[in-house]
Amino acid sequence: MGLRANPSYRQRRFGSEVRKLRERAGLSVGDAARLMGMHGPHLSNVEAGRTSLAPERLERLLEAAECTNTPFADALASLGRDSGKGWWSVYRNVLGASHLDLAELESQAVVLRNYELLFIPGLLQTFDYATAVHGGGYDESMREVREQAVEFRLRRQQILTSARPPTFHAIIHEAALRVLYGGREVMRDQLLRLIELSRLPHVTIQVVPLEDEGRAAFIHAFMVIQPQVAELGTVLADQLGTAQLFDDPQVISDYEHSFARLSELALPPIDPGATPEGRTVKDSLGLIQHILYPLL
């Protein structure tokens, strides 16, 4: 099997975890390779995500690293075996690798925590809103790519209505609710969509009001993606318009703490079932209705 020229994030992550295990065992590349019955260059390519590692060899490395965390070991082995193929594969020649990596990560997630400053979260967007947002990123000659990017975003949303959906917690800055992407009707339907999706038992939506901007505004949008084994979690951060993926445990912990703080500062979650007389404090639903009223 030839070496991968452009390994996916999952493949690079597997290689990174193999390297961490080797370092935890105190082994050089050469020593670890001999332990696993392979050559050093082969192991270097594994750690770079350019090739795979046989399960029995991974097991030897886990033993050398004294890794007794069975769920982690099983999840890592699964990460290495996974083909990476899914519904997103048909977009491989159209959209960038970051799109495919995100869809693959979301497909394995049990918890998603998303903060958005300027846009409605992609998993909550309507077709017209997504079309309006993508319209500014492609010129007329790339109409087909734009249409497929919108289609791709809507297909990502199917995880929220799948048989085993992840828990999804979105925190949206009020600024994102007030920008009329696509016009008044598009934004009206989008706000109504937020209320509709908040009825799903696994979806929580909060709004950070503008009045708390000084305390609660965060420098950029991000999503914490947690799979079944939290140690293999990832953060997607949108920095200066570029999506970056982070797997360093301290970085993930920092973003989790930031999300927790944002949740504390945001208004109480949307509760479509709450009666007007039962709402004694300002909440996310009330703010959305206030913004929505002039658009009706």
CSV table of N, CA, C and O in Angstrom, one decimal, residues 54-110:
chain,number,residue,atom,x,y,z
A,54,ALA,N,-1.0,-2.0,12.0
A,54,ALA,CA,-1.7,-3.3,12.3
A,54,ALA,C,-2.1,-3.3,13.8
A,54,ALA,O,-1.4,-2.9,14.6
A,55,PRO,N,-3.4,-3.8,14.1
A,55,PRO,CA,-3.9,-3.8,15.4
A,55,PRO,C,-2.9,-4.5,16.4
A,55,PRO,O,-2.8,-4.1,17.6
A,56,GLU,N,-2.3,-5.6,16.0
A,56,GLU,CA,-1.4,-6.3,16.9
A,56,GLU,C,-0.2,-5.5,17.3
A,56,GLU,O,0.3,-5.6,18.4
A,57,ARG,N,0.3,-4.7,16.3
A,57,ARG,CA,1.4,-3.8,16.6
A,57,ARG,C,1.0,-2.7,17.6
A,57,ARG,O,1.7,-2.3,18.5
A,58,LEU,N,-0.2,-2.2,17.4
A,58,LEU,CA,-0.7,-1.1,18.3
A,58,LEU,C,-0.8,-1.7,19.7
A,58,LEU,O,-0.5,-1.0,20.7
A,59,GLU,N,-1.3,-2.9,19.8
A,59,GLU,CA,-1.4,-3.6,21.1
A,59,GLU,C,-0.1,-3.7,21.8
A,59,GLU,O,0.0,-3.4,23.0
A,60,ARG,N,1.0,-4.0,21.1
A,60,ARG,CA,2.3,-4.0,21.7
A,60,ARG,C,2.7,-2.7,22.3
A,60,ARG,O,3.3,-2.6,23.3
A,61,LEU,N,2.4,-1.6,21.5
A,61,LEU,CA,2.8,-0.3,21.9
A,61,LEU,C,2.0,0.1,23.2
A,61,LEU,O,2.5,0.8,24.1
A,62,LEU,N,0.7,-0.2,23.2
A,62,LEU,CA,-0.2,0.1,24.3
A,62,LEU,C,0.4,-0.6,25.6
A,62,LEU,O,0.4,0.0,26.7
A,63,GLU,N,0.8,-1.8,25.4
A,63,GLU,CA,1.4,-2.5,26.6
A,63,GLU,C,2.7,-1.9,27.1
A,63,GLU,O,2.9,-1.7,28.3
A,64,ALA,N,3.5,-1.5,26.1
A,64,ALA,CA,4.8,-0.8,26.5
A,64,ALA,C,4.5,0.5,27.2
A,64,ALA,O,5.3,0.9,28.1
A,65,ALA,N,3.5,1.2,26.8
A,65,ALA,CA,3.1,2.5,27.4
A,65,ALA,C,2.3,2.3,28.7
A,65,ALA,O,1.9,3.3,29.3
A,66,GLU,N,2.1,1.0,29.1
A,66,GLU,CA,1.3,0.7,30.2
A,66,GLU,C,-0.1,1.4,30.2
A,66,GLU,O,-0.5,1.9,31.2
A,67,CYS,N,-0.7,1.4,29.0
A,67,CYS,CA,-2.0,2.0,28.9
A,67,CYS,C,-3.1,1.0,29.2
A,67,CYS,O,-3.3,0.0,28.5
A,68,THR,N,-3.7,1.1,30.4
A,68,THR,CA,-4.7,0.2,30.9
A,68,THR,C,-6.1,0.7,30.7
A,68,THR,O,-7.1,0.1,31.1
A,69,ASN,N,-6.2,1.8,30.0
A,69,ASN,CA,-7.5,2.4,29.7
A,69,ASN,C,-8.1,1.7,28.5
A,69,ASN,O,-7.9,2.1,27.4
A,70,THR,N,-8.9,0.7,28.8
A,70,THR,CA,-9.5,-0.2,27.8
A,70,THR,C,-10.4,0.6,26.8
A,70,THR,O,-10.2,0.4,25.6
A,71,PRO,N,-11.3,1.5,27.3
A,71,PRO,CA,-12.1,2.2,26.3
A,71,PRO,C,-11.3,3.1,25.4
A,71,PRO,O,-11.6,3.1,24.2
A,72,PHE,N,-10.2,3.7,25.9
A,72,PHE,CA,-9.3,4.5,25.1
A,72,PHE,C,-8.6,3.6,24.0
A,72,PHE,O,-8.6,3.9,22.9
A,73,ALA,N,-8.1,2.5,24.5
A,73,ALA,CA,-7.4,1.6,23.6
A,73,ALA,C,-8.3,1.1,22.5
A,73,ALA,O,-7.9,1.0,21.3
A,74,ASP,N,-9.5,0.7,22.9
A,74,ASP,CA,-10.5,0.2,21.8
A,74,ASP,C,-10.8,1.3,20.9
A,74,ASP,O,-10.9,1.1,19.6
A,75,ALA,N,-11.0,2.6,21.4
A,75,ALA,CA,-11.4,3.7,20.5
A,75,ALA,C,-10.2,4.0,19.6
A,75,ALA,O,-10.5,4.4,18.4
A,76,LEU,N,-9.0,4.0,20.1
A,76,LEU,CA,-7.9,4.3,19.3
A,76,LEU,C,-7.7,3.2,18.2
A,76,LEU,O,-7.4,3.6,17.0
A,77,ALA,N,-7.9,2.0,18.5
A,77,ALA,CA,-7.8,0.9,17.5
A,77,ALA,C,-8.9,1.1,16.4
A,77,ALA,O,-8.6,0.9,15.2
A,78,SER,N,-10.1,1.5,16.8
A,78,SER,CA,-11.2,1.8,15.9
A,78,SER,C,-10.8,3.0,15.0
A,78,SER,O,-11.1,2.9,13.8
A,79,LEU,N,-10.2,4.0,15.6
A,79,LEU,CA,-9.7,5.1,14.8
A,79,LEU,C,-8.8,4.7,13.7
A,79,LEU,O,-8.8,5.2,12.6
A,80,GLY,N,-7.9,3.8,14.0
A,80,GLY,CA,-6.9,3.3,13.1
A,80,GLY,C,-7.5,2.5,12.0
A,80,GLY,O,-7.1,2.4,10.8
A,81,ARG,N,-8.6,1.7,12.3
A,81,ARG,CA,-9.2,0.8,11.4
A,81,ARG,C,-10.2,1.5,10.5
A,81,ARG,O,-10.5,1.0,9.4
A,82,ASP,N,-10.8,2.6,10.9
A,82,ASP,CA,-11.8,3.3,10.2
A,82,ASP,C,-11.4,3.6,8.8
A,82,ASP,O,-10.3,4.2,8.6
A,83,SER,N,-12.3,3.4,7.8
A,83,SER,CA,-12.0,3.7,6.4
A,83,SER,C,-12.1,5.2,6.2
A,83,SER,O,-11.6,5.7,5.2
A,84,GLY,N,-12.9,5.9,7.0
A,84,GLY,CA,-13.1,7.3,6.9
A,84,GLY,C,-14.2,7.6,5.8
A,84,GLY,O,-14.4,8.8,5.5
A,85,LYS,N,-14.8,6.6,5.3
A,85,LYS,CA,-15.8,6.8,4.2
A,85,LYS,C,-17.2,7.1,4.9
A,85,LYS,O,-17.5,6.5,5.9
A,86,GLY,N,-17.9,8.0,4.3
A,86,GLY,CA,-19.3,8.3,4.7
A,86,GLY,C,-20.0,9.1,3.7
A,86,GLY,O,-19.5,9.2,2.5
A,87,TRP,N,-21.1,9.6,4.0
A,87,TRP,CA,-21.9,10.4,3.0
A,87,TRP,C,-21.1,11.6,2.5
A,87,TRP,O,-21.3,12.0,1.4
A,88,TRP,N,-20.1,12.1,3.3
A,88,TRP,CA,-19.3,13.2,2.9
A,88,TRP,C,-18.3,12.9,1.8
A,88,TRP,O,-17.7,13.8,1.2
A,89,SER,N,-18.0,11.6,1.6
A,89,SER,CA,-17.0,11.2,0.6
A,89,SER,C,-17.3,11.7,-0.8
A,89,SER,O,-16.3,12.0,-1.6
A,90,VAL,N,-18.6,11.8,-1.2
A,90,VAL,CA,-18.9,12.2,-2.5
A,90,VAL,C,-18.5,13.7,-2.8
A,90,VAL,O,-18.5,14.1,-3.9
A,91,TYR,N,-18.2,14.4,-1.7
A,91,TYR,CA,-17.8,15.8,-1.9
A,91,TYR,C,-16.3,16.0,-1.9
A,91,TYR,O,-15.8,17.2,-2.0
A,92,ARG,N,-15.6,14.9,-1.9
A,92,ARG,CA,-14.1,15.0,-1.8
A,92,ARG,C,-13.5,15.9,-2.9
A,92,ARG,O,-12.5,16.6,-2.6
A,93,ASN,N,-14.0,15.8,-4.1
A,93,ASN,CA,-13.3,16.5,-5.2
A,93,ASN,C,-13.9,17.9,-5.4
A,93,ASN,O,-13.6,18.6,-6.4
A,94,VAL,N,-14.8,18.3,-4.5
A,94,VAL,CA,-15.5,19.6,-4.7
A,94,VAL,C,-15.2,20.6,-3.5
A,94,VAL,O,-14.8,21.7,-3.8
A,95,LEU,N,-15.2,20.1,-2.3
A,95,LEU,CA,-15.0,20.9,-1.1
A,95,LEU,C,-13.7,20.6,-0.5
A,95,LEU,O,-13.1,19.6,-0.7
A,96,GLY,N,-13.2,21.5,0.3
A,96,GLY,CA,-11.9,21.4,1.0
A,96,GLY,C,-11.9,20.3,2.0
A,96,GLY,O,-13.0,19.9,2.5
A,97,ALA,N,-10.7,19.9,2.4
A,97,ALA,CA,-10.5,18.8,3.4
A,97,ALA,C,-11.2,19.1,4.7
A,97,ALA,O,-11.7,18.3,5.4
A,98,SER,N,-11.2,20.4,5.1
A,98,SER,CA,-11.7,20.8,6.4
A,98,SER,C,-13.2,20.5,6.5
A,98,SER,O,-13.7,20.2,7.6
A,99,HIS,N,-13.9,20.6,5.4
A,99,HIS,CA,-15.4,20.3,5.4
A,99,HIS,C,-15.5,18.8,5.7
A,99,HIS,O,-16.4,18.4,6.5
A,100,LEU,N,-14.7,18.0,5.0
A,100,LEU,CA,-14.9,16.5,5.2
A,100,LEU,C,-14.4,16.1,6.6
A,100,LEU,O,-15.1,15.2,7.2
A,101,ASP,N,-13.4,16.7,7.1
A,101,ASP,CA,-12.9,16.4,8.4
A,101,ASP,C,-14.0,16.7,9.5
A,101,ASP,O,-14.2,15.9,10.4
A,102,LEU,N,-14.7,17.8,9.3
A,102,LEU,CA,-15.7,18.2,10.3
A,102,LEU,C,-16.9,17.2,10.2
A,102,LEU,O,-17.3,16.8,11.3
A,103,ALA,N,-17.3,16.9,9.1
A,103,ALA,CA,-18.4,16.0,8.9
A,103,ALA,C,-18.1,14.6,9.6
A,103,ALA,O,-18.9,14.0,10.3
A,104,GLU,N,-16.9,14.1,9.4
A,104,GLU,CA,-16.4,12.9,9.9
A,104,GLU,C,-16.4,12.9,11.5
A,104,GLU,O,-16.8,12.0,12.2
A,105,LEU,N,-15.9,14.0,12.0
A,105,LEU,CA,-15.8,14.2,13.4
A,105,LEU,C,-17.2,14.3,14.0
A,105,LEU,O,-17.5,13.7,15.1
A,106,GLU,N,-18.1,15.0,13.4
A,106,GLU,CA,-19.5,15.1,13.9
A,106,GLU,C,-20.2,13.8,13.9
A,106,GLU,O,-21.0,13.5,14.8
A,107,SER,N,-19.9,12.9,12.9
A,107,SER,CA,-20.5,11.6,12.8
A,107,SER,C,-20.2,10.7,14.0
A,107,SER,O,-21.0,9.8,14.3
A,108,GLN,N,-19.1,11.0,14.7
A,108,GLN,CA,-18.6,10.2,15.8
A,108,GLN,C,-18.9,10.8,17.1
A,108,GLN,O,-18.6,10.3,18.2
A,109,ALA,N,-19.4,12.0,17.1
A,109,ALA,CA,-19.6,12.8,18.3
A,109,ALA,C,-20.8,12.4,19.2
A,109,ALA,O,-21.8,11.9,18.7
A,110,VAL,N,-20.6,12.5,20.5
A,110,VAL,CA,-21.7,12.3,21.4
A,110,VAL,C,-22.1,13.6,22.0
A,110,VAL,O,-23.3,13.7,22.5
